[in-house]
Short mmCIF file of C-alpha atoms and ligand atoms in Angstrom, two decimals:
data_model
loop_
_atom_site.label_atom_id
_atom_site.label_comp_id
_atom_site.label_asym_id
_atom_site.label_seq_id
_atom_site.Cartn_x
_atom_site.Cartn_y
_atom_site.Cartn_z
CA MET A 1 19.18 -103.39 -58.32
CA ALA A 2 15.49 -103.16 -61.13
CA GLU A 3 16.23 -101.31 -64.86
CA GLU A 4 14.08 -98.71 -63.58
CA GLU A 5 16.02 -98.11 -60.21
CA VAL A 6 19.24 -97.68 -62.32
CA LYS A 7 17.37 -95.70 -64.63
CA ASP A 8 15.74 -93.81 -61.58
CA LEU A 9 18.91 -93.24 -60.04
CA GLU A 10 20.73 -91.78 -63.51
CA LEU A 11 17.79 -89.64 -63.78
CA MET A 12 18.32 -88.02 -60.43
CA ASP A 13 22.58 -87.33 -60.68
CA LYS A 14 21.08 -85.43 -64.19
CA ILE A 15 19.24 -83.66 -62.05
CA VAL A 16 21.81 -82.32 -59.64
CA SER A 17 24.05 -82.60 -62.27
CA LEU A 18 22.01 -79.82 -64.21
CA CYS A 19 21.88 -77.81 -60.83
CA LYS A 20 25.53 -77.80 -60.14
CA ARG A 21 25.93 -76.39 -63.97
CA ARG A 22 23.42 -74.31 -64.35
CA GLY A 23 23.57 -72.65 -60.81
CA PHE A 24 19.79 -73.74 -59.07
CA ILE A 25 21.60 -75.43 -56.41
CA PHE A 26 25.49 -77.03 -55.30
CA PRO A 27 26.52 -78.33 -52.11
CA SER A 28 27.17 -75.63 -49.29
CA SER A 29 30.58 -74.56 -48.49
CA GLU A 30 32.16 -76.76 -51.26
CA ILE A 31 35.45 -75.02 -52.23
CA TYR A 32 36.16 -76.63 -47.94
CA GLY A 33 34.44 -80.04 -48.88
CA GLY A 34 31.08 -79.58 -48.36
CA ILE A 35 28.59 -80.48 -45.18
CA ASN A 36 26.40 -82.97 -45.30
CA GLY A 37 22.69 -81.79 -45.76
CA PHE A 38 23.70 -78.03 -46.72
CA TRP A 39 22.69 -76.43 -49.83
CA ASP A 40 23.25 -73.45 -51.24
CA TYR A 41 21.33 -71.64 -53.70
CA GLY A 42 22.83 -70.11 -56.99
CA PRO A 43 21.62 -67.46 -59.13
CA TYR A 44 19.22 -69.32 -60.90
CA GLY A 45 18.08 -71.79 -57.75
CA ALA A 46 17.55 -68.53 -55.83
CA ARG A 47 15.59 -66.48 -58.20
CA MET A 48 13.32 -70.15 -58.05
CA LYS A 49 12.92 -70.72 -54.99
CA ARG A 50 12.38 -66.89 -54.49
CA ALA A 51 9.26 -67.30 -56.87
CA ILE A 52 7.53 -70.46 -54.86
CA GLU A 53 7.83 -68.48 -52.22
CA ASN A 54 5.98 -65.27 -53.49
CA LEU A 55 3.46 -67.80 -54.89
CA TRP A 56 2.79 -69.71 -51.53
CA TRP A 57 2.87 -66.30 -49.77
CA HIS A 58 0.54 -64.41 -51.95
CA GLU A 59 -1.81 -67.38 -52.55
CA MET A 60 -2.30 -68.04 -48.12
CA VAL A 61 -1.23 -64.41 -47.33
CA GLU A 62 -2.28 -61.50 -49.49
CA THR A 63 -5.62 -62.98 -50.70
CA ARG A 64 -7.32 -63.82 -48.36
CA ASP A 65 -8.65 -61.46 -45.11
CA ASN A 66 -8.57 -63.82 -42.16
CA VAL A 67 -4.35 -65.01 -42.37
CA GLU A 68 -2.07 -63.05 -41.31
CA GLY A 69 1.56 -62.70 -41.83
CA LEU A 70 4.81 -63.29 -39.03
CA ASP A 71 8.12 -63.32 -39.26
CA SER A 72 9.77 -64.92 -35.92
CA THR A 73 13.37 -65.47 -34.84
CA ILE A 74 15.06 -68.86 -35.14
CA ILE A 75 15.97 -68.85 -31.86
CA CYS A 76 13.02 -68.72 -29.18
CA HIS A 77 13.27 -69.41 -25.36
CA PRO A 78 14.51 -72.34 -24.69
CA ARG A 79 10.92 -73.94 -22.80
CA VAL A 80 9.06 -73.12 -25.79
CA TRP A 81 10.68 -76.64 -26.76
CA LYS A 82 9.88 -77.94 -24.29
CA ALA A 83 6.28 -77.12 -24.60
CA SER A 84 6.35 -78.25 -27.95
CA GLY A 85 7.78 -81.48 -27.31
CA HIS A 86 10.90 -81.41 -29.10
CA LEU A 87 13.53 -81.76 -26.15
CA ASP A 88 11.78 -84.59 -24.79
CA GLN A 89 10.40 -86.50 -28.01
CA PHE A 90 12.22 -85.26 -30.73
CA SER A 91 14.11 -87.62 -31.80
CA ASP A 92 14.88 -90.91 -34.35
CA LEU A 93 15.90 -94.04 -33.24
CA MET A 94 19.97 -94.51 -34.44
CA THR A 95 22.64 -97.21 -35.09
CA ASP A 96 26.38 -97.96 -35.62
CA CYS A 97 28.18 -99.90 -37.74
CA LYS A 98 30.85 -101.07 -35.81
CA LYS A 99 32.69 -102.32 -38.39
CA CYS A 100 32.06 -98.85 -40.87
CA LYS A 101 31.40 -96.79 -38.21
CA SER A 102 28.36 -95.92 -41.06
CA ARG A 103 25.50 -94.61 -38.70
CA TYR A 104 21.60 -95.08 -39.76
CA ARG A 105 18.42 -94.28 -39.34
CA VAL A 106 16.85 -97.92 -38.46
CA ASP A 107 12.94 -97.01 -39.46
CA GLN A 108 15.38 -96.78 -42.92
CA MET A 109 16.95 -99.66 -43.52
CA ALA A 110 15.70 -102.21 -44.90
CA ASP A 111 16.84 -105.02 -42.65
CA PRO A 112 18.01 -103.54 -38.85
CA THR A 113 20.10 -106.52 -38.38
CA THR A 114 22.65 -105.98 -41.09
CA CYS A 115 24.58 -103.02 -42.40
CA PRO A 116 23.80 -102.05 -45.19
CA ASN A 117 27.29 -100.15 -46.55
CA CYS A 118 29.73 -103.30 -45.40
CA GLY A 119 27.30 -106.13 -44.45
CA SER A 120 28.01 -106.35 -41.09
CA LYS A 121 25.67 -107.72 -38.20
CA ASP A 122 28.25 -105.71 -35.29
CA LEU A 123 26.18 -103.10 -34.58
CA THR A 124 24.88 -101.81 -31.73
CA GLU A 125 21.35 -101.55 -29.84
CA PRO A 126 19.21 -98.48 -31.58
CA ARG A 127 19.50 -95.00 -29.53
CA GLU A 128 17.41 -92.50 -29.49
CA PHE A 129 19.08 -89.55 -30.62
CA ASN A 130 17.36 -85.97 -30.38
CA LEU A 131 17.59 -84.11 -33.68
CA MET A 132 17.52 -80.06 -32.34
CA MET A 133 19.92 -77.93 -32.94
CA LYS A 134 21.84 -76.86 -30.14
CA THR A 135 23.46 -73.33 -29.63
CA PHE A 136 24.33 -70.80 -27.15
CA VAL A 137 23.76 -67.96 -25.83
CA GLY A 138 25.14 -64.85 -24.25
CA PRO A 139 29.45 -66.05 -22.99
CA VAL A 140 28.88 -68.44 -21.34
CA PHE A 141 28.45 -71.90 -22.92
CA ASP A 142 27.16 -73.42 -20.35
CA GLU A 143 23.35 -75.64 -20.03
CA GLU A 144 21.84 -72.37 -18.70
CA HIS A 145 22.46 -70.44 -22.10
CA THR A 146 21.96 -73.84 -23.64
CA ALA A 147 19.65 -72.59 -26.66
CA TRP A 148 18.54 -74.55 -29.77
CA LEU A 149 18.00 -73.34 -33.33
CA ARG A 150 13.87 -74.08 -34.61
CA ALA A 151 13.15 -76.87 -35.73
CA GLU A 152 9.58 -76.44 -37.21
CA THR A 153 8.32 -72.55 -38.12
CA CYS A 154 5.11 -72.51 -36.27
CA GLN A 155 5.79 -72.99 -33.24
CA PRO A 156 6.53 -69.51 -32.99
CA ILE A 157 3.14 -68.79 -34.22
CA PHE A 158 1.35 -70.05 -31.24
CA VAL A 159 3.43 -68.14 -28.91
CA ASP A 160 3.15 -64.70 -30.57
CA PHE A 161 -1.06 -66.23 -31.05
CA HIS A 162 -1.80 -63.65 -28.29
CA SER A 163 -0.19 -60.59 -29.87
CA VAL A 164 -1.66 -60.90 -33.39
CA ARG A 165 -4.57 -61.59 -32.55
CA VAL A 166 -4.47 -58.11 -30.62
CA ALA A 167 -3.31 -56.13 -32.96
CA THR A 168 -4.95 -57.22 -35.73
CA ARG A 169 -8.31 -58.03 -34.09
CA GLN A 170 -8.74 -60.75 -35.89
CA LYS A 171 -11.47 -63.09 -35.07
CA LEU A 172 -11.91 -66.65 -34.72
CA PRO A 173 -11.21 -67.94 -37.29
CA PHE A 174 -7.97 -66.88 -38.78
CA GLY A 175 -4.98 -68.17 -39.82
CA ILE A 176 -1.88 -66.97 -39.24
CA ALA A 177 1.30 -67.90 -41.52
CA GLN A 178 5.05 -68.47 -41.21
CA ILE A 179 8.05 -69.10 -44.08
CA GLY A 180 11.42 -68.86 -42.44
CA LYS A 181 14.08 -71.61 -41.99
CA ALA A 182 14.06 -74.46 -39.37
CA PHE A 183 16.68 -77.23 -38.27
CA ARG A 184 17.23 -80.67 -37.35
CA ASN A 185 20.14 -81.90 -36.48
CA GLU A 186 19.07 -85.39 -39.42
CA ILE A 187 21.05 -88.61 -39.16
CA ASN A 188 21.32 -89.35 -42.77
CA PRO A 189 20.82 -86.07 -44.90
CA ARG A 190 19.97 -87.79 -48.47
CA ASN A 191 18.38 -87.62 -51.90
CA PHE A 192 20.06 -83.93 -52.83
CA THR A 193 17.32 -81.32 -51.12
CA PHE A 194 15.30 -83.69 -50.39
CA ARG A 195 16.20 -84.75 -46.19
CA SER A 196 18.29 -81.61 -45.02
CA ARG A 197 19.81 -80.01 -41.60
CA GLU A 198 18.91 -76.15 -42.75
CA PHE A 199 15.65 -75.89 -45.06
CA THR A 200 12.56 -73.62 -45.29
CA GLN A 201 9.44 -74.07 -44.27
CA MET A 202 6.19 -72.44 -45.08
CA GLU A 203 3.24 -72.66 -42.51
CA MET A 204 0.07 -71.75 -42.50
CA GLU A 205 -1.56 -72.39 -38.11
CA PHE A 206 -5.81 -71.93 -39.28
CA PHE A 207 -7.39 -70.86 -35.20
CA CYS A 208 -10.86 -72.02 -34.88
CA ASP A 209 -13.72 -73.20 -32.87
CA GLY A 210 -13.36 -76.88 -32.28
CA GLU A 211 -16.57 -77.39 -33.71
CA GLU A 212 -15.54 -76.42 -37.31
CA GLY A 213 -12.52 -78.03 -36.83
CA MET A 214 -13.31 -81.07 -39.64
CA GLU A 215 -14.57 -78.73 -42.21
CA TRP A 216 -11.67 -76.35 -41.53
CA PHE A 217 -9.09 -79.58 -41.71
CA GLU A 218 -11.41 -80.43 -45.43
CA TYR A 219 -11.18 -76.51 -46.73
CA TRP A 220 -7.79 -76.02 -45.90
CA LYS A 221 -6.19 -80.13 -47.78
CA GLN A 222 -9.01 -79.28 -50.51
CA GLN A 223 -7.16 -75.63 -51.04
CA ARG A 224 -3.93 -76.96 -51.35
CA ILE A 225 -4.67 -79.67 -53.91
CA ASN A 226 -6.44 -76.49 -56.18
CA TYR A 227 -2.81 -74.88 -55.32
CA TYR A 228 -0.70 -77.92 -57.05
CA LYS A 229 -2.94 -78.38 -59.90
CA ASN A 230 -3.46 -75.30 -60.80
CA LYS A 231 -0.57 -73.17 -59.52
CA LEU A 232 1.85 -75.40 -59.75
CA LYS A 233 0.56 -78.02 -62.36
CA PHE A 234 1.13 -81.17 -60.91
CA SER A 235 -0.69 -83.70 -62.80
CA ASP A 236 -3.01 -86.81 -60.82
CA ASP A 237 -0.14 -89.34 -62.06
CA PHE A 238 2.75 -86.91 -59.97
CA PHE A 239 0.40 -86.74 -56.25
CA ARG A 240 -1.26 -88.83 -53.89
CA ILE A 241 -3.04 -88.23 -50.94
CA TYR A 242 -2.07 -90.44 -47.93
CA VAL A 243 -4.09 -90.54 -45.12
CA HIS A 244 -2.30 -91.30 -41.66
CA GLU A 245 -3.81 -93.86 -40.15
CA LYS A 246 -2.49 -93.97 -36.92
CA LEU A 247 -2.33 -90.11 -34.89
CA ALA A 248 -0.98 -88.66 -32.67
CA HIS A 249 -2.34 -89.10 -29.14
CA TYR A 250 -4.14 -84.57 -29.71
CA ALA A 251 -4.60 -84.88 -33.20
CA LYS A 252 -8.69 -85.74 -34.77
CA ALA A 253 -6.67 -86.28 -38.23
CA ALA A 254 -3.54 -85.97 -41.25
CA ILE A 255 -2.64 -86.51 -44.49
CA ASP A 256 0.13 -86.00 -46.36
CA ILE A 257 0.63 -85.03 -50.16
CA GLU A 258 3.48 -87.14 -51.54
CA VAL A 259 5.03 -86.57 -54.89
CA LYS A 260 7.06 -89.07 -56.78
CA PHE A 261 10.70 -87.96 -56.78
CA PRO A 262 12.92 -90.49 -58.95
CA PHE A 263 14.31 -92.13 -55.85
CA GLY A 264 10.21 -93.27 -54.91
CA TRP A 265 7.19 -91.47 -52.80
CA GLY A 266 8.06 -88.56 -50.65
CA GLU A 267 6.51 -85.93 -48.57
CA LEU A 268 5.70 -82.55 -50.23
CA GLU A 269 3.56 -81.21 -47.22
CA GLY A 270 1.12 -81.89 -44.61
CA VAL A 271 -2.24 -81.19 -43.31
CA HIS A 272 -2.46 -81.55 -39.41
CA HIS A 273 -5.22 -81.38 -37.41
CA ARG A 274 -3.39 -80.83 -34.16
CA GLY A 275 -6.73 -79.66 -31.70
CA THR A 276 -5.82 -77.74 -29.13
CA TRP A 277 -3.11 -79.23 -27.39
CA ASP A 278 -0.70 -76.10 -29.10
CA LEU A 279 -1.94 -73.34 -27.16
CA THR A 280 -2.97 -75.41 -24.59
CA ARG A 281 1.02 -76.47 -24.40
CA HIS A 282 1.75 -72.58 -24.30
CA SER A 283 -0.53 -71.87 -22.05
CA GLU A 284 0.40 -74.13 -18.95
CA PHE A 285 4.66 -73.66 -19.75
CA SER A 286 4.42 -69.71 -19.61
CA GLY A 287 1.49 -69.22 -17.29
CA GLU A 288 -0.51 -67.16 -19.88
CA ASP A 289 -3.97 -67.53 -20.46
CA LEU A 290 -3.72 -68.45 -24.94
CA GLN A 291 -7.59 -68.64 -24.52
CA TYR A 292 -10.00 -66.64 -27.25
CA MET A 293 -11.96 -64.34 -26.26
CA ASP A 294 -14.76 -62.73 -28.35
CA HIS A 295 -14.51 -59.05 -28.37
CA ASP A 296 -18.01 -58.81 -26.74
CA ASN A 297 -16.78 -61.33 -24.13
CA SER A 298 -19.83 -63.74 -25.41
CA ARG A 299 -17.33 -66.54 -25.88
CA LYS A 300 -13.85 -67.94 -24.20
CA LEU A 301 -12.15 -70.73 -25.58
CA MET A 302 -8.65 -72.62 -26.22
CA PRO A 303 -8.82 -72.62 -30.60
CA THR A 304 -8.63 -75.76 -32.14
CA VAL A 305 -5.63 -75.35 -35.13
CA ILE A 306 -5.30 -76.77 -39.09
CA GLU A 307 -2.16 -76.54 -39.73
CA THR A 308 -1.35 -76.66 -43.37
CA SER A 309 3.07 -77.15 -43.72
CA VAL A 310 5.49 -77.56 -46.33
CA GLY A 311 8.67 -77.36 -47.51
CA LEU A 312 9.99 -75.35 -50.04
CA ASP A 313 13.13 -77.10 -50.91
CA ARG A 314 11.41 -79.91 -50.92
CA THR A 315 8.76 -78.19 -54.04
CA MET A 316 11.32 -76.70 -55.70
CA LEU A 317 13.00 -80.38 -55.40
CA ALA A 318 9.58 -81.31 -56.87
CA LEU A 319 9.79 -79.10 -59.26
CA LEU A 320 12.73 -79.74 -61.19
CA CYS A 321 12.07 -83.24 -60.89
CA ARG A 322 9.21 -83.10 -62.38
CA ALA A 323 10.10 -80.56 -65.13
CA TYR A 324 13.81 -82.59 -66.31
CA ASP A 325 13.26 -83.65 -69.89
CA GLU A 326 15.33 -84.86 -72.56
CA GLU A 327 13.96 -84.87 -76.45
CA LYS A 328 15.40 -86.23 -78.93
CA ALA A 329 13.82 -85.80 -81.72
CA ALA A 330 13.63 -81.52 -80.90
CA THR A 331 16.77 -80.77 -82.04
CA ALA A 332 16.77 -80.82 -85.99
CA LYS A 333 13.34 -78.89 -85.91
CA GLU A 334 15.43 -75.53 -85.53
CA GLY A 335 18.79 -76.99 -86.94
CA MET A 336 20.81 -78.01 -83.81
CA ASP A 337 22.75 -80.75 -84.85
CA GLU A 338 23.57 -82.15 -80.86
CA ASP A 339 21.06 -85.75 -80.57
CA THR A 340 19.32 -83.92 -77.50
CA ARG A 341 17.68 -81.32 -76.47
CA VAL A 342 18.10 -81.14 -72.31
CA VAL A 343 15.12 -79.42 -70.87
CA LEU A 344 13.03 -77.99 -68.22
CA HIS A 345 8.90 -78.03 -68.06
CA LEU A 346 8.86 -75.58 -65.29
CA PRO A 347 5.48 -73.43 -65.15
CA PRO A 348 5.83 -70.13 -66.23
CA LEU A 349 5.12 -68.72 -62.48
CA VAL A 350 8.20 -70.43 -60.98
CA ALA A 351 10.19 -70.15 -63.37
CA PRO A 352 13.79 -68.54 -62.84
CA ILE A 353 13.62 -66.51 -66.38
CA GLN A 354 9.92 -66.02 -67.37
CA VAL A 355 11.60 -64.24 -70.68
CA ALA A 356 15.24 -64.13 -72.38
CA VAL A 357 15.59 -60.85 -74.90
CA LEU A 358 17.68 -62.77 -77.81
CA PRO A 359 19.11 -60.19 -80.06
CA LEU A 360 19.76 -61.51 -83.79
CA SER A 361 22.91 -60.29 -84.46
CA LYS A 362 24.77 -57.69 -81.72
CA LYS A 363 23.88 -54.72 -83.97
CA LEU A 364 20.74 -54.89 -82.57
CA LYS A 365 21.36 -54.60 -79.14
CA GLU A 366 20.36 -51.09 -78.73
CA PRO A 367 16.76 -51.94 -79.51
CA ALA A 368 16.97 -54.85 -77.99
CA TYR A 369 18.12 -54.40 -74.95
CA ALA A 370 15.57 -51.27 -74.88
CA LEU A 371 13.09 -53.77 -75.63
CA TYR A 372 14.69 -56.35 -72.38
CA LYS A 373 14.33 -53.34 -69.45
CA GLU A 374 11.38 -52.46 -70.53
CA ILE A 375 9.75 -55.87 -70.28
CA ASP A 376 11.75 -56.37 -66.94
CA ARG A 377 9.29 -54.88 -65.10
CA HIS A 378 6.76 -56.87 -65.57
CA PHE A 379 9.04 -60.33 -65.45
CA ARG A 380 11.32 -62.96 -64.52
CA CYS A 381 13.61 -61.36 -67.48
CA GLU A 382 17.74 -62.08 -69.19
CA TYR A 383 19.23 -60.84 -71.82
CA ASP A 384 21.41 -62.79 -73.88
CA GLU A 385 23.74 -62.01 -77.26
CA THR A 386 26.20 -64.33 -76.68
CA GLY A 387 26.38 -67.33 -79.85
CA SER A 388 24.03 -68.35 -82.37
CA VAL A 389 19.94 -68.36 -81.72
CA GLY A 390 19.89 -71.80 -81.65
CA LYS A 391 22.47 -71.62 -78.55
CA ARG A 392 20.66 -69.69 -76.74
CA TYR A 393 17.24 -71.37 -77.49
CA ARG A 394 18.98 -74.79 -75.42
CA ARG A 395 20.70 -72.96 -72.35
CA GLN A 396 17.61 -71.06 -72.01
CA ASP A 397 15.47 -74.53 -72.26
CA GLU A 398 18.51 -76.54 -69.67
CA ILE A 399 17.13 -73.73 -67.51
CA GLY A 400 13.29 -73.84 -67.90
CA THR A 401 12.32 -70.07 -69.72
CA PRO A 402 8.99 -70.85 -71.13
CA PHE A 403 9.51 -67.57 -73.62
CA SER A 404 12.87 -66.67 -75.49
CA VAL A 405 11.80 -63.40 -77.36
CA THR A 406 14.16 -62.80 -80.56
CA PHE A 407 14.41 -59.17 -81.88
CA ASP A 408 15.60 -59.51 -85.54
CA PHE A 409 16.73 -56.95 -88.40
CA ASP A 410 12.54 -56.97 -89.23
CA SER A 411 11.49 -55.69 -85.92
CA ALA A 412 13.40 -52.71 -85.56
CA ASN A 413 10.83 -51.45 -89.63
CA ASP A 414 7.20 -53.77 -88.35
CA ASN A 415 7.44 -53.79 -84.30
CA ALA A 416 7.14 -56.82 -84.10
CA VAL A 417 9.33 -59.48 -82.61
CA THR A 418 8.75 -63.94 -82.31
CA VAL A 419 8.13 -65.48 -79.18
CA ARG A 420 9.40 -68.86 -79.39
CA ASN A 421 7.15 -71.45 -77.02
CA ARG A 422 10.19 -73.36 -74.86
CA ASP A 423 7.74 -76.88 -74.95
CA THR A 424 5.78 -76.33 -78.50
CA MET A 425 9.56 -74.78 -79.89
CA GLU A 426 6.49 -73.12 -82.33
CA GLN A 427 6.89 -69.03 -83.09
CA GLU A 428 4.89 -66.62 -82.95
CA ARG A 429 5.11 -63.25 -84.69
CA VAL A 430 4.05 -60.38 -81.18
CA ASN A 431 3.56 -56.85 -82.09
CA VAL A 432 5.18 -54.83 -78.84
CA THR A 433 2.66 -52.64 -77.85
CA GLN A 434 0.52 -56.60 -77.31
CA LEU A 435 3.56 -58.32 -75.67
CA ARG A 436 3.00 -57.54 -72.66
CA ASP A 437 -0.14 -58.85 -72.28
CA TYR A 438 0.38 -61.74 -74.74
CA LEU A 439 2.98 -63.09 -72.23
CA GLU A 440 0.72 -62.24 -68.81
CA LYS A 441 -1.73 -64.67 -70.34
CA GLN A 442 0.10 -67.08 -71.35
CA ILE A 443 2.03 -67.45 -68.04
CA GLU A 444 -0.76 -66.84 -65.96
CA ALA A 445 -2.58 -69.69 -68.18
N1 GAP B 501 5.23 -78.36 -37.82
C1 GAP B 501 4.65 -79.64 -38.91
C2 GAP B 501 6.00 -80.17 -39.39
O1 GAP B 501 7.39 -78.99 -39.23
P1 GAP B 501 6.97 -82.16 -40.88
O2 GAP B 501 6.61 -83.56 -41.25
O3 GAP B 501 7.75 -82.50 -39.42
O4 GAP B 501 6.09 -81.23 -40.06
C3 GAP B 501 6.60 -80.19 -42.56
O5 GAP B 501 7.63 -81.46 -42.08
C4 GAP B 501 7.59 -80.24 -44.14
O6 GAP B 501 8.85 -79.89 -43.66
C5 GAP B 501 7.68 -81.45 -44.76
O7 GAP B 501 6.23 -82.17 -45.59
C6 GAP B 501 9.24 -81.28 -45.54
O8 GAP B 501 8.38 -80.93 -46.40
C7 GAP B 501 9.94 -80.35 -44.59
N2 GAP B 501 10.77 -80.92 -44.12
C8 GAP B 501 10.44 -81.80 -43.28
N3 GAP B 501 11.86 -81.96 -42.47
C9 GAP B 501 12.97 -81.77 -44.09
C10 GAP B 501 13.98 -82.06 -44.05
N4 GAP B 501 15.26 -82.67 -43.06
N5 GAP B 501 14.20 -81.67 -45.14
C11 GAP B 501 13.57 -80.73 -46.18
N6 GAP B 501 12.42 -80.68 -45.59
C12 GAP B 501 12.28 -80.90 -44.47
#
């Protein structure tokens, strides 16, 4: 293995270990040995995940008059998945090693004739494996009562298209967005949360006149690129656009937004021109006409759909990978004797804790805690009084807190506190009356 690859694997191990140690992400059901492809988000992880979700919802729904929100069920009528094509086509080719019993997705094997685990060439013939997760609804466990957990959050959006349009009186073009769990029985869950069996998607389906389809496709592509640059602070070397040449028969265009994970470039989001496929299929299978009719009955058409589809877990993983850093020389600056500072350079908008309030001494607890309670109403905050201030800075660095506010013995007299910047480690004296404004500007920057 090349030196670079070893380093990347080590980096991934360090990120996984930090996530576990500091309560971001750990294996689901760990005391029972875990369950492959399922992950729990601990206290900091849950806060960060919620922050990303809220940011996406704010950008895609709350700030737009022409995008509505939806929160549908995970289990839908089984015919939904027949209409969408998932029951017949949502599968990967897999093969088993007859010797060591390992199972692989054929498209992920460097050499599909050799077992990557034991080197045996005795593999089963590749066969289709459907990724839909099956369950039963009602007391009888038979074919008739079979249902599936949704494999993507967008299908219920198409199914509810007509109800949303009537309820909101939206005219074309308009969108419907939803955030929620999706389930896929992945053959090989891997790369931490990157490929999980249960994960959260954030999807928006934009319905428009087919003649304007490509214009809207370009618009949404650019909107999403701007979001990654301006909100999540992704630099040009960290993400790229992959243009799909081979398209589904109904699609007119598709791109992936890929990011550079330690294990290689991976898809984070897809922007897809889905044509009229989904609404047409659901019209056919349900018998309901899902065509759009203008309020004055002047035109009737099957809307074309532009989709933006992103994984929440993958976004969080990308942010953590991007943010992780070990700084060698930084520690002496704050009088610490350890030789490395581990720091997450997370964008302040999505950091699990945005502001830490640290009294210089436990004797200052009362006023420092009162200040914490005050600013906690506006930012995600944490109060910490245990250990030296240097150690507390390190703890905050490790979870990516961009600002630490230290309340010292002068604070009671001059009504000012010291704000320490995570990235520069510079400290600035700020009057308490200005603190909220000061932090707001820095966090929004
Ligand atoms: N509706 C379109 C759709 O679902 P997709 O490319 O299959 O498209 C969209 O999924 C996004 O969902 C991906 O870009 C990825 O971020 C996320 N995703 C898909 N499968 C995933 C998995 N097994 N684990 C984690 N995230 C996944």
